[in-house]
Coordinates of C-alpha atoms and ligand atoms in Angstrom, one line a residue:
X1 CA 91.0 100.5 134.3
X2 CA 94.7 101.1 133.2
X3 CA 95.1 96.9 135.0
X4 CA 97.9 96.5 133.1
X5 CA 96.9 92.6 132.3
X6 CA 97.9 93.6 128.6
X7 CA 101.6 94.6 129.1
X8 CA 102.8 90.7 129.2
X9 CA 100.8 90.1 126.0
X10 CA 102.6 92.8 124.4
X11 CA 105.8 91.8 122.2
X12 CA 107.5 95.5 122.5
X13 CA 106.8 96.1 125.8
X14 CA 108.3 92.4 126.7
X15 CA 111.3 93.8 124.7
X16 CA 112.0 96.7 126.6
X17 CA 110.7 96.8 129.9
X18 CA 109.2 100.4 128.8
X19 CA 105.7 101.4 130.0
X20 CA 105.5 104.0 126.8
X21 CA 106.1 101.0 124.2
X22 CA 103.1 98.7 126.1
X23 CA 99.2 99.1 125.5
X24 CA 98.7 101.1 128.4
X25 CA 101.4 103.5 128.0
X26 CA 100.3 104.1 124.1
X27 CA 96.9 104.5 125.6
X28 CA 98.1 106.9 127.8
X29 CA 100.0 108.8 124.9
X30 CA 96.7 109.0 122.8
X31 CA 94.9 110.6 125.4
X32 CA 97.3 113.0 126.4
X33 CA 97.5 114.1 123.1
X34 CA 93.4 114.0 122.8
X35 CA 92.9 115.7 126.1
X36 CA 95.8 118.4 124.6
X37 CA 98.0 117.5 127.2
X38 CA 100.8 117.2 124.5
X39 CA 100.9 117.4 120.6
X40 CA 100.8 114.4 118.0
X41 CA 104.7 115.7 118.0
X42 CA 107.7 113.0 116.0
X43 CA 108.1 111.8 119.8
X44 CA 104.6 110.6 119.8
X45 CA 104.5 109.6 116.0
X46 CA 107.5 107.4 117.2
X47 CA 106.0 105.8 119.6
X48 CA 102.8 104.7 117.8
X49 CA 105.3 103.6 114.9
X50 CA 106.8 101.1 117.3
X51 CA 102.8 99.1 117.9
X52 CA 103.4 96.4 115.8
X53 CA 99.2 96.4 115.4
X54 CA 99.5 92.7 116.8
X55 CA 96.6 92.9 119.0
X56 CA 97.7 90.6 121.4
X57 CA 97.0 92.9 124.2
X58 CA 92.9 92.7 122.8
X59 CA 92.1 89.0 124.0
X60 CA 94.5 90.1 127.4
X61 CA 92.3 92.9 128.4
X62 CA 89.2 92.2 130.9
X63 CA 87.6 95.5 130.1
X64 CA 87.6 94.3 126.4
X65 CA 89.3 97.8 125.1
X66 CA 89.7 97.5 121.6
X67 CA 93.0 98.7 120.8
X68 CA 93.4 98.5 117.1
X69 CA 90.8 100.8 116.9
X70 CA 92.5 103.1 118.9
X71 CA 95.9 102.9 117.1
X72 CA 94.0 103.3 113.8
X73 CA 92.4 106.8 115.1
X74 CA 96.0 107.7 116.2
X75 CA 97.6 107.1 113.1
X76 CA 94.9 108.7 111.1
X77 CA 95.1 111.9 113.7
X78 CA 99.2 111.8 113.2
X79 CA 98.1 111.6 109.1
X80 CA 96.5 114.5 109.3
X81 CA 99.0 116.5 111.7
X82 CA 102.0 115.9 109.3
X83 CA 100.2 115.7 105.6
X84 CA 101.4 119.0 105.0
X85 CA 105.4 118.6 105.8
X86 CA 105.6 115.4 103.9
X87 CA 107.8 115.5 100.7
X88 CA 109.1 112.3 99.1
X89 CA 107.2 110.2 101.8
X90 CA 104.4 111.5 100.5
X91 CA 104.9 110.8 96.8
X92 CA 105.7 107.0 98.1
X93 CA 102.7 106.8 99.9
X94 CA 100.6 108.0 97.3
X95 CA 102.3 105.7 94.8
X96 CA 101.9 102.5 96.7
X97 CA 98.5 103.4 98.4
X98 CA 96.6 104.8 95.3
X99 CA 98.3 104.1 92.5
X100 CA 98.8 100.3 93.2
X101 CA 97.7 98.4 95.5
X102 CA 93.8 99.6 94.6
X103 CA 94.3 98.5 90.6
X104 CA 94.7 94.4 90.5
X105 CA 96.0 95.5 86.7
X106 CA 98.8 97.0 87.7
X107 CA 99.8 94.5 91.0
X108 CA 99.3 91.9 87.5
X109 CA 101.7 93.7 86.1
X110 CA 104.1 94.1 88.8
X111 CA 103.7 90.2 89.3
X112 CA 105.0 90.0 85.8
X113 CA 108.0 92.4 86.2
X114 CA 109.0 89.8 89.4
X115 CA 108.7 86.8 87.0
X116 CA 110.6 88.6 84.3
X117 CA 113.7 89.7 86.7
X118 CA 113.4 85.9 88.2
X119 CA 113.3 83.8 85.3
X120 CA 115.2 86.1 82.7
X121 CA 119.0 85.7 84.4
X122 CA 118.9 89.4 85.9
X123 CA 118.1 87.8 89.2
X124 CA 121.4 85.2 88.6
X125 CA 123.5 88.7 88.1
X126 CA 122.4 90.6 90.5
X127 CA 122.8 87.9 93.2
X128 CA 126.5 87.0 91.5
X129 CA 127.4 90.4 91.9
X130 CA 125.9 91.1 95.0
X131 CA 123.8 94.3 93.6
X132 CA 121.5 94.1 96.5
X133 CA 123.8 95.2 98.8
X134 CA 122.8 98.5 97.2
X135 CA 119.4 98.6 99.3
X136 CA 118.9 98.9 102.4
X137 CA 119.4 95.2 104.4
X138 CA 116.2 94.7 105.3
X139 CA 114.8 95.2 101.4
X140 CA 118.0 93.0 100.2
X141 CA 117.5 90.2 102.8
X142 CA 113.6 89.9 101.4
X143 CA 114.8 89.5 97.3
X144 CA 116.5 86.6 98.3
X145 CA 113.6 85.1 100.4
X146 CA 110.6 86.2 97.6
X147 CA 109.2 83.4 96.0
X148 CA 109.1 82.5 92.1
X149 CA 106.0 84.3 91.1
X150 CA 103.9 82.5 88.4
X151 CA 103.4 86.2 87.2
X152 CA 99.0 85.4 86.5
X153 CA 97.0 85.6 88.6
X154 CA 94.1 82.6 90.4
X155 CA 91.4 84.1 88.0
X156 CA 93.5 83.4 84.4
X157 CA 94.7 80.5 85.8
X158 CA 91.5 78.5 86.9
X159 CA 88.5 80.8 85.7
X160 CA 86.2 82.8 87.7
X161 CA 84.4 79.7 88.5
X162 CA 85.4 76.5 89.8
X163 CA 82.7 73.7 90.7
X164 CA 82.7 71.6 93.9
X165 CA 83.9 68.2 93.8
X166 CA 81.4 65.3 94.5
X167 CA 78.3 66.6 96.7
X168 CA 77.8 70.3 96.7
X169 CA 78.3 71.7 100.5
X170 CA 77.7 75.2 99.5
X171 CA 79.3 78.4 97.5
X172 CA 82.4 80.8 98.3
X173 CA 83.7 83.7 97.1
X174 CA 87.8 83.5 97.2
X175 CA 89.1 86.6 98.2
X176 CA 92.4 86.8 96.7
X177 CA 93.9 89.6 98.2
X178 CA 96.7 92.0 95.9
X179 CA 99.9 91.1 96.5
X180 CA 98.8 87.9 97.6
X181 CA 97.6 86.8 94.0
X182 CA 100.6 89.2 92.6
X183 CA 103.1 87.0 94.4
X184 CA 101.5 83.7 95.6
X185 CA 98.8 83.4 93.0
X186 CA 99.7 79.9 93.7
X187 CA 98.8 79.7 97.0
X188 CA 95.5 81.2 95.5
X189 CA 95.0 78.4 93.0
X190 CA 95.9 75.5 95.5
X191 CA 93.1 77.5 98.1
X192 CA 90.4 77.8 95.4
X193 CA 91.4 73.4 94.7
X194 CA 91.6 72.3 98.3
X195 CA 87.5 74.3 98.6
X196 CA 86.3 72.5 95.5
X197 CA 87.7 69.3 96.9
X198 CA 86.2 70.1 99.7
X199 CA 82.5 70.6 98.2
X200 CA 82.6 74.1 97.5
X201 CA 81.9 75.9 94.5
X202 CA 84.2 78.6 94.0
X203 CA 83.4 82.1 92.7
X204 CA 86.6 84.4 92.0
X205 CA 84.8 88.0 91.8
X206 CA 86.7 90.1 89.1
X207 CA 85.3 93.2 90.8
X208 CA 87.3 92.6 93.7
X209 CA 89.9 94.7 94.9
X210 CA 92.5 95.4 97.6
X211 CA 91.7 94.5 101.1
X212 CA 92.3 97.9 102.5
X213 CA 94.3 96.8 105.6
X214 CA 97.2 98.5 104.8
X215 CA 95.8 101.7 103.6
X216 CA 93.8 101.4 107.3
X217 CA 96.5 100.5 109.3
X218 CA 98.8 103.6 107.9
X219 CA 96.2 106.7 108.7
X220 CA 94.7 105.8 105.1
X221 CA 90.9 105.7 106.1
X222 CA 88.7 107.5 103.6
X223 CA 90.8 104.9 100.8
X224 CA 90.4 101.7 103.1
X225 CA 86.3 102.8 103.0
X226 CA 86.6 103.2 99.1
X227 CA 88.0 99.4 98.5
X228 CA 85.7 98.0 101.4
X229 CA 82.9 99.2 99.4
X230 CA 84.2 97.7 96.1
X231 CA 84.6 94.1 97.6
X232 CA 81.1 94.3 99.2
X233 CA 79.3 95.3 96.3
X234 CA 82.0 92.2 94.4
X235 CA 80.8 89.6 96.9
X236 CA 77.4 90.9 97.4
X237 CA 76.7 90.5 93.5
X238 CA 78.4 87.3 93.2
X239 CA 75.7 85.5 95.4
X240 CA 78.1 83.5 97.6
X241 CA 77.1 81.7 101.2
X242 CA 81.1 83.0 102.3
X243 CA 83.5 84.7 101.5
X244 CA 87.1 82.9 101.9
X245 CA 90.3 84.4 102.8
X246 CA 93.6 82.7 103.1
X247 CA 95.7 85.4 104.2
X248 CA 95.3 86.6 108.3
X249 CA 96.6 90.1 107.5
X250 CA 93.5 90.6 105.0
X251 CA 90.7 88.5 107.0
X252 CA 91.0 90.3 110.2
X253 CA 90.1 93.8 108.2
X254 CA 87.8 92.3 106.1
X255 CA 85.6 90.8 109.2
X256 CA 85.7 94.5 110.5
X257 CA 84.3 95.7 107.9
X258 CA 81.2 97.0 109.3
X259 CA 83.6 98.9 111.6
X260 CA 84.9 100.8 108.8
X261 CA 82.2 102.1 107.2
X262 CA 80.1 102.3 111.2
X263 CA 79.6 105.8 110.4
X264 CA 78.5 105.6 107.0
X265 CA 74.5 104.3 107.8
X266 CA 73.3 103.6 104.1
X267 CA 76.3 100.8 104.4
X268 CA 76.3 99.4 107.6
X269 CA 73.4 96.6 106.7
X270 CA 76.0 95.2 103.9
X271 CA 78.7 95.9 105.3
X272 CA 77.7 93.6 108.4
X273 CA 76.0 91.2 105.7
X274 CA 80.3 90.5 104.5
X275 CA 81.4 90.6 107.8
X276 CA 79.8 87.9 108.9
X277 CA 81.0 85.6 106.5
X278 CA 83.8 86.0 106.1
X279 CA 86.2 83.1 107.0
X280 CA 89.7 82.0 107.2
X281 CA 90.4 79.0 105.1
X282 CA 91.4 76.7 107.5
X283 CA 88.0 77.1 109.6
X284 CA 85.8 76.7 106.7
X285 CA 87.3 73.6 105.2
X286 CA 87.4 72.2 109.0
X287 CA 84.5 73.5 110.3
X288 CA 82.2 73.2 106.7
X289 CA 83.5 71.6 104.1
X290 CA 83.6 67.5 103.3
X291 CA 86.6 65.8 105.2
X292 CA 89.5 66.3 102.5
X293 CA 91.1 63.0 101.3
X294 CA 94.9 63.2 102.9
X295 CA 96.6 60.7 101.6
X296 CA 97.6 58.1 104.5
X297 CA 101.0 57.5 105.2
X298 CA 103.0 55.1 102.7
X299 CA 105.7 52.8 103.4
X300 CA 106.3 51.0 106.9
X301 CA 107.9 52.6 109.7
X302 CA 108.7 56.0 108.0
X303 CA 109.1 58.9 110.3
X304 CA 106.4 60.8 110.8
X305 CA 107.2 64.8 109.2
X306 CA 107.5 67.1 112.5
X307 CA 105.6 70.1 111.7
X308 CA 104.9 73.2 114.1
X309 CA 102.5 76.3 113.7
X310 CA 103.2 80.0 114.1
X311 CA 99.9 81.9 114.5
X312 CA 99.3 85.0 112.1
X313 CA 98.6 87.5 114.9
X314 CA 95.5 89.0 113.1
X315 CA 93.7 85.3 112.6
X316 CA 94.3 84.7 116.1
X317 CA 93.8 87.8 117.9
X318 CA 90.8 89.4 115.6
X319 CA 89.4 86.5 113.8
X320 CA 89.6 84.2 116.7
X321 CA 91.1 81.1 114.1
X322 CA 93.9 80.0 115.9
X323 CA 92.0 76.2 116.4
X324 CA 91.1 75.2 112.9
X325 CA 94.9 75.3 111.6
X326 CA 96.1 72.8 114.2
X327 CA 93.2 70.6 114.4
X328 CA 93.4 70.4 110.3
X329 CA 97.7 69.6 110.4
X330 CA 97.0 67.3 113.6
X331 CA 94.7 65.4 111.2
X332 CA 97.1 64.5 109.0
X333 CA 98.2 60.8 108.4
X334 CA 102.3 60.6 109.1
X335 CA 102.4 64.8 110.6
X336 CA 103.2 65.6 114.0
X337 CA 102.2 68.6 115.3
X338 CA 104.8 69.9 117.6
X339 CA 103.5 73.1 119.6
X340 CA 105.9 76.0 119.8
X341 CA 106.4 78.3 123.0
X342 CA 104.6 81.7 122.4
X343 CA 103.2 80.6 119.0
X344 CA 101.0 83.3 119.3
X345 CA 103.3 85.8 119.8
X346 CA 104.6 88.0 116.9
X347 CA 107.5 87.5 114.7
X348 CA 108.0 90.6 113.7
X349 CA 106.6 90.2 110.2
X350 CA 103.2 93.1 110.8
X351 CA 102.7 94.7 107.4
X352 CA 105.7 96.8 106.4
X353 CA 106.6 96.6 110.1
X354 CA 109.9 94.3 109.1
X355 CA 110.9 97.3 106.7
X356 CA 110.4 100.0 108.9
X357 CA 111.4 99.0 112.0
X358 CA 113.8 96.8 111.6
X359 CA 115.8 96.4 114.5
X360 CA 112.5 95.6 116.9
X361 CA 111.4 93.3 113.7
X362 CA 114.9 91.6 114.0
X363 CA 115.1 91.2 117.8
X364 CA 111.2 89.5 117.7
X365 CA 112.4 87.2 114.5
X366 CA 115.7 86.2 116.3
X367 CA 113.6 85.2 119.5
X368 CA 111.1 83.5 117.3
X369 CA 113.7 81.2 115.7
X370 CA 114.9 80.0 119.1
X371 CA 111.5 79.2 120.2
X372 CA 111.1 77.4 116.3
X373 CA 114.6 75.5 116.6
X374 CA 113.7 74.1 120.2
X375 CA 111.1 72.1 118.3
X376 CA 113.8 70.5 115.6
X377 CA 110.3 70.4 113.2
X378 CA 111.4 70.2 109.7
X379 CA 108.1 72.3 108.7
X380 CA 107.2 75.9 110.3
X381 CA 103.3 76.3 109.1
X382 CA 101.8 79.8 108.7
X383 CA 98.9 81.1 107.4
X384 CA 99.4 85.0 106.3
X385 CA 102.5 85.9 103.2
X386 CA 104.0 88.1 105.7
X387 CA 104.4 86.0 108.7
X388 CA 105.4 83.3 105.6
X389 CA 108.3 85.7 104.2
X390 CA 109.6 86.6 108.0
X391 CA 109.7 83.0 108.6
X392 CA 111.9 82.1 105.8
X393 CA 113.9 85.3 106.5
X394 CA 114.4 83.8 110.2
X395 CA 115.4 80.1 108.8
X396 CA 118.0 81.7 106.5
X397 CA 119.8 83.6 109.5
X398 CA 118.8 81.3 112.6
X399 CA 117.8 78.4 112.1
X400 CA 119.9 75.3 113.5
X401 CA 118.8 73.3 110.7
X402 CA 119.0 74.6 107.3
X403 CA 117.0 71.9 105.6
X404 CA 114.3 73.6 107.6
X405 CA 111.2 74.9 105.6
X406 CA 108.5 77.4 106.0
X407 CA 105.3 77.0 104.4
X408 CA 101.7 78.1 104.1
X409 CA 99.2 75.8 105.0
X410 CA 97.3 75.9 101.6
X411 CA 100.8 74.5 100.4
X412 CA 100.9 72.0 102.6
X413 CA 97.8 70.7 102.6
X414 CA 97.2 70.6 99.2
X415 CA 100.5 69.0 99.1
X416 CA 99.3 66.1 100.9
X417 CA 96.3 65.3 99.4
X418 CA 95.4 61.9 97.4
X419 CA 95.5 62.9 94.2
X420 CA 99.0 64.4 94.5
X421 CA 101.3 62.2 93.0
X422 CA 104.2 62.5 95.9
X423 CA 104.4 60.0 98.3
X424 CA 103.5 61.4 101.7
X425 CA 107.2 59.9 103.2
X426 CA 109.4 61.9 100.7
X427 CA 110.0 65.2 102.5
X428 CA 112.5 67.5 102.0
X429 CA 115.4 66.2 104.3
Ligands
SF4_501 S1 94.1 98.1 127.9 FE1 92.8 96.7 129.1 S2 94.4 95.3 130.0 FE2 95.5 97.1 129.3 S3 95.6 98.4 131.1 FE3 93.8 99.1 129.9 S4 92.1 97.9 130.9 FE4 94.0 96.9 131.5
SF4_502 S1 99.0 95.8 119.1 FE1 100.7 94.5 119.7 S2 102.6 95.8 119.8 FE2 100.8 97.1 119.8 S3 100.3 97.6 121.9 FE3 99.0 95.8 121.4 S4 100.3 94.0 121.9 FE4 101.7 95.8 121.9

């Protein structure tokens, strides 16, 4: 239709003005190249480079193209042009995309590494002698925003099952992702609490793997089908009603699941069977679960905590959650939601986006943090590690009020229910 209702939904076309860096124009660029108009060239490799795979021009379009399926052909077509000029790229790639992320052992491992460099004093030294202005900006800026990793993951720390509290509601499967449980294990722990609490019982699937998002979102298909296969057959044998995912960037694959392996027949009936249910946490425990027992608001006249929530781009725009998250923090005794302008829009964070493109990364964070400080909330609320990590990243450098905090929403929930022993008025400021 080439309507061009996606180009104001689009963050780099809103950026530049340029029709090449909106939907239509990257649309354009694919076919060109399909219809061998012009070559997947470096000018065109650019350009897809620059999509932050937001897909926030998806819900904008009437003819209901489906973009990210589009950008995920390109990038596998542009794969497959350059695999055989790559040299240390190539090595990296290989590295992070098969020899890690796939092997929940060794992001264990790395996990540990983290914990050792935090808690051992290296991290004191390295900070006092400012060593990490030896990497590139971008890589230093995010050592000082990582969180202190418990270095195990939610499996050695709970068990692979934890019963529902009270009356039974049903049983989930908690996906927990690879560097999610390498690096927020726990997140993962509080997620797998706040579903018990809720009247799940929780199954934690050892088989389980990687999510496969970022090996499908970087021209990585044939290794995003291997891992999608692993979890299915994980989940499948684990017997659970849902399977529960706290993190947007890994949800939004893991519901398109059946896409992936669409041309694989013998799979398509179970890998539809895990695509439909899977779930973001917030819209189970809102939707499913037992109302969760916030604690109510202690002490008279205390001022309610000011709270506002920026949408992870992939549970909004591909798993269609952006509702449960607000309705759950607007249910909160003593929280006011305060909504930000263009919550939906991306910060910038998208994968590895922040790390390879960081000047478009930087000029989406810097507008995000003006939008964030107009709401003087002392709480911005995600759901997804990356959009958590750019948030901080934006707080350090932007925000007006340092005593700001960025959080997941696991964290703060579970933070606020009754069993916690912290008074619900005590916040940080
Ligand atoms: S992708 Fe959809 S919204 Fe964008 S120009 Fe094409 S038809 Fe219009
Ligand atoms: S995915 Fe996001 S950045 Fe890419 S074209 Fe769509 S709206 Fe623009």
């Amino acid at each position: 239709m080439r309507c061009g209702f996606c180009l104001p939904a689009c963050p780099t076309f809103r950026e530049t003005g340029l029709e090449a860096e909106s939907p239509r124009g990257r649309i354009a660029l694919m076919k060109a190249t399909v219809d061998d108009v012009m070559e997947p060239d470096v000018p065109f490799e650019e350009q897809m480079s620059h999509c932050l795979g937001c897909r926030a021009c998806e819900p904008a379009c009437p003819a209901d193209v489906k973009y990210g399926r589009l950008i995920e052909q390109a990038r596998d077509a542009i794969e497959l042009h350059t695999k055989q000029h790559r040299g240390w790229v190539k090595g990296v790639r290989k590295l992070v995309f098969q020899g890690l992320f796939p092997h929940p052992k060794r992001m264990e491992l790395l996990g540990k590494g983290l914990k050792l460099y935090q808690r051992s004093g290296l991290r004191a030294v390295v900070r006092k002698t400012n060593a990490t202005k030896l990497l590139p900006k971008q890589l230093g800026d995010m050592e000082r925003i990582l969180p202190d990793v418990a270095g195990k993951g939610v499996a050695k720390t709970l068990g692979t099952r934890i019963a529902a509290k009270g009356e039974r509601v049903g049983t989930v499967g908690l996906f927990r992702g690879c560097l999610m449980d390498a690096m927020f294990s726990e997140t993962n722990r509080k997620t797998a609490e706040l579903l018990s609490e809720a009247g799940f019982d929780v199954v934690i699937p050892e088989a389980q793997n990687c999510c496969g998002a970022l090996h499908a979102h970087s021209g990585e298909t044939e290794q995003a089908k291997e891992l999608a296969k692993r979890n299915i057959r994980a989940f499948r044998e684990a017997g659970v009603d849902a399977i529960v995912s706290n993190a947007g960037g890994c949800g939004a694959i893991l519901v398109e699941y059946d896409h992936l392996l669409h041309e694989e027949p013998e799979w398509l009936e179970e890998a539809q069977w895990f695509a439909n249910r899977t779930k973001d946490i917030s819209s189970i425990l809102w939707n499913e679960g037992r109302t969760l027992p916030f604690a109510k608001q202690t002490g008279s006249g205390a001022e309610p905590v000011k709270v506002t929530y920026q949408d992870s781009c992939h549970l909004k725009n591909v798993m269609k959650g952006g509702a449960a998250p607000r309705k759950l923090l607007d249910s909160l005794p003593g929280v006011e939601l305060v909504e930000m302008k263009d919550a939906g829009s991306c910060c910038g964070s998208a994968g590895i986006y922040n790390i390879t493109q960081p000047d478009m990364a930087n000029r989406l964070l810097e507008k995000k943090m003006d939008d964030a400080n107009s709401t003087t909330a002392h709480y911005i609320v995600t759901s997804n590690p990356g959009c958590l990590l750019q948030m901080k990243l934006g707080i350090e450098r932007h925000a007006n009020d340092k005593r700001m905090q960025a959080v997941h929403i696991v964290d703060f929930l579970h933070e606020r229910i009754e069993h916690s022993n912290r008074p619900i008025d005590k916040v940080n400021r």
